[in-house]
Short mmCIF file of C-alpha atoms in Angstrom, two decimals:
data_model
loop_
_atom_site.label_atom_id
_atom_site.label_comp_id
_atom_site.label_asym_id
_atom_site.label_seq_id
_atom_site.Cartn_x
_atom_site.Cartn_y
_atom_site.Cartn_z
CA UNK A 1 -17.40 -12.52 -1.62
CA UNK A 2 -14.43 -10.74 -3.21
CA UNK A 3 -12.49 -8.65 -0.69
CA UNK A 4 -9.67 -6.16 -1.16
CA UNK A 5 -7.49 -5.35 1.83
CA UNK A 6 -5.02 -2.49 1.62
CA UNK A 7 -1.93 -2.82 3.81
CA UNK A 8 0.50 -0.57 1.94
CA UNK A 9 2.59 -0.97 -1.19
CA UNK A 10 5.71 -0.73 1.01
CA UNK A 11 4.63 -3.15 3.78
CA UNK A 12 5.92 -6.72 3.75
CA UNK A 13 3.62 -9.41 5.14
CA UNK A 14 6.46 -11.90 5.59
CA UNK A 15 7.16 -13.47 8.98
CA UNK A 16 8.60 -12.44 11.34
CA UNK A 17 6.21 -9.49 11.20
CA UNK A 18 7.59 -6.05 11.98
CA UNK A 19 4.47 -5.10 13.91
CA UNK A 20 0.95 -5.97 14.92
CA UNK A 21 -0.66 -4.43 11.85
CA UNK A 22 1.18 -6.78 9.50
CA UNK A 23 0.23 -9.83 11.60
CA UNK A 24 -3.40 -8.69 11.82
CA UNK A 25 -3.76 -8.16 8.05
CA UNK A 26 -2.15 -11.51 7.17
CA UNK A 27 -4.15 -13.46 9.77
CA UNK A 28 -7.46 -11.81 8.85
CA UNK A 29 -6.90 -12.33 5.12
CA UNK A 30 -6.06 -16.02 5.65
CA UNK A 31 -9.09 -16.52 7.92
CA UNK A 32 -11.40 -14.95 5.31
CA UNK A 33 -9.94 -17.25 2.63
CA UNK A 34 -10.61 -20.27 4.83
CA UNK A 35 -14.25 -19.13 5.10
CA UNK A 36 -14.49 -19.29 1.28
CA UNK A 37 -13.89 -15.66 0.34
CA UNK A 38 -11.51 -14.48 -2.38
CA UNK A 39 -9.10 -12.01 -0.78
CA UNK A 40 -6.62 -9.71 -2.53
CA UNK A 41 -4.12 -7.80 -0.37
CA UNK A 42 -2.21 -4.74 -1.56
CA UNK A 43 1.26 -5.10 -0.04
CA UNK A 44 4.95 -5.32 -0.94
CA UNK A 45 5.15 -9.11 -0.56
CA UNK A 46 4.01 -12.01 1.62
CA UNK A 47 4.91 -15.59 2.50
CA UNK A 48 4.07 -18.18 -0.16
CA UNK A 49 1.97 -20.33 2.22
CA UNK A 50 -0.65 -17.60 2.61
CA UNK A 51 -3.99 -18.28 0.97
CA UNK A 52 -4.68 -14.71 -0.20
CA UNK A 53 -3.60 -13.09 -3.47
CA UNK A 54 -0.95 -10.37 -3.43
CA UNK A 55 -1.37 -7.17 -5.44
CA UNK A 56 1.82 -5.19 -5.94
CA UNK A 57 2.39 -1.71 -7.36
CA UNK A 58 5.39 -1.07 -9.57
CA UNK A 59 5.51 2.61 -8.59
CA UNK A 60 8.23 3.52 -6.12
CA UNK A 61 6.77 4.47 -2.69
CA UNK A 62 9.44 7.18 -2.46
CA UNK A 63 8.13 8.95 -5.56
CA UNK A 64 5.41 11.32 -4.34
CA UNK A 65 4.33 13.04 -7.56
CA UNK A 66 1.05 13.28 -9.42
CA UNK A 67 0.13 14.47 -12.91
CA UNK A 68 -1.59 17.63 -11.66
CA UNK A 69 1.32 19.38 -10.00
CA UNK A 70 4.91 19.31 -11.17
CA UNK A 71 7.73 18.95 -8.67
CA UNK A 72 8.86 22.52 -9.36
CA UNK A 73 5.38 23.89 -8.60
CA UNK A 74 5.19 21.77 -5.47
CA UNK A 75 8.38 23.34 -4.13
CA UNK A 76 7.33 27.00 -4.57
CA UNK A 77 7.14 29.10 -1.43
CA UNK A 78 6.45 32.76 -0.62
CA UNK A 79 7.95 34.09 2.60
CA UNK A 80 8.61 30.51 3.74
CA UNK A 81 5.00 29.40 3.17
CA UNK A 82 3.95 26.93 0.47
CA UNK A 83 2.05 28.33 -2.51
CA UNK A 84 -0.87 26.40 -3.98
CA UNK A 85 -0.19 25.95 -7.71
CA UNK A 86 -3.90 25.65 -8.60
CA UNK A 87 -5.10 29.02 -7.30
#
């Protein structure tokens, strides 16, 4: 079976792990690979001895912008409240 696991494009799966989530994702992905599955994990990076494939995004995680709303529209407010640009 082909499996995609999504950690986060900003999460590193290198040891020592920063938390339990990172350890859980890496251990589960490796265990699934050992059972014969093909596992891809979306993450920042991982140790080379892992058996799963790493998928990385080139987009900066600090850049929160989409093609629907411009940054200027996203910053508009009326009386301190945000204004929806698509109304």
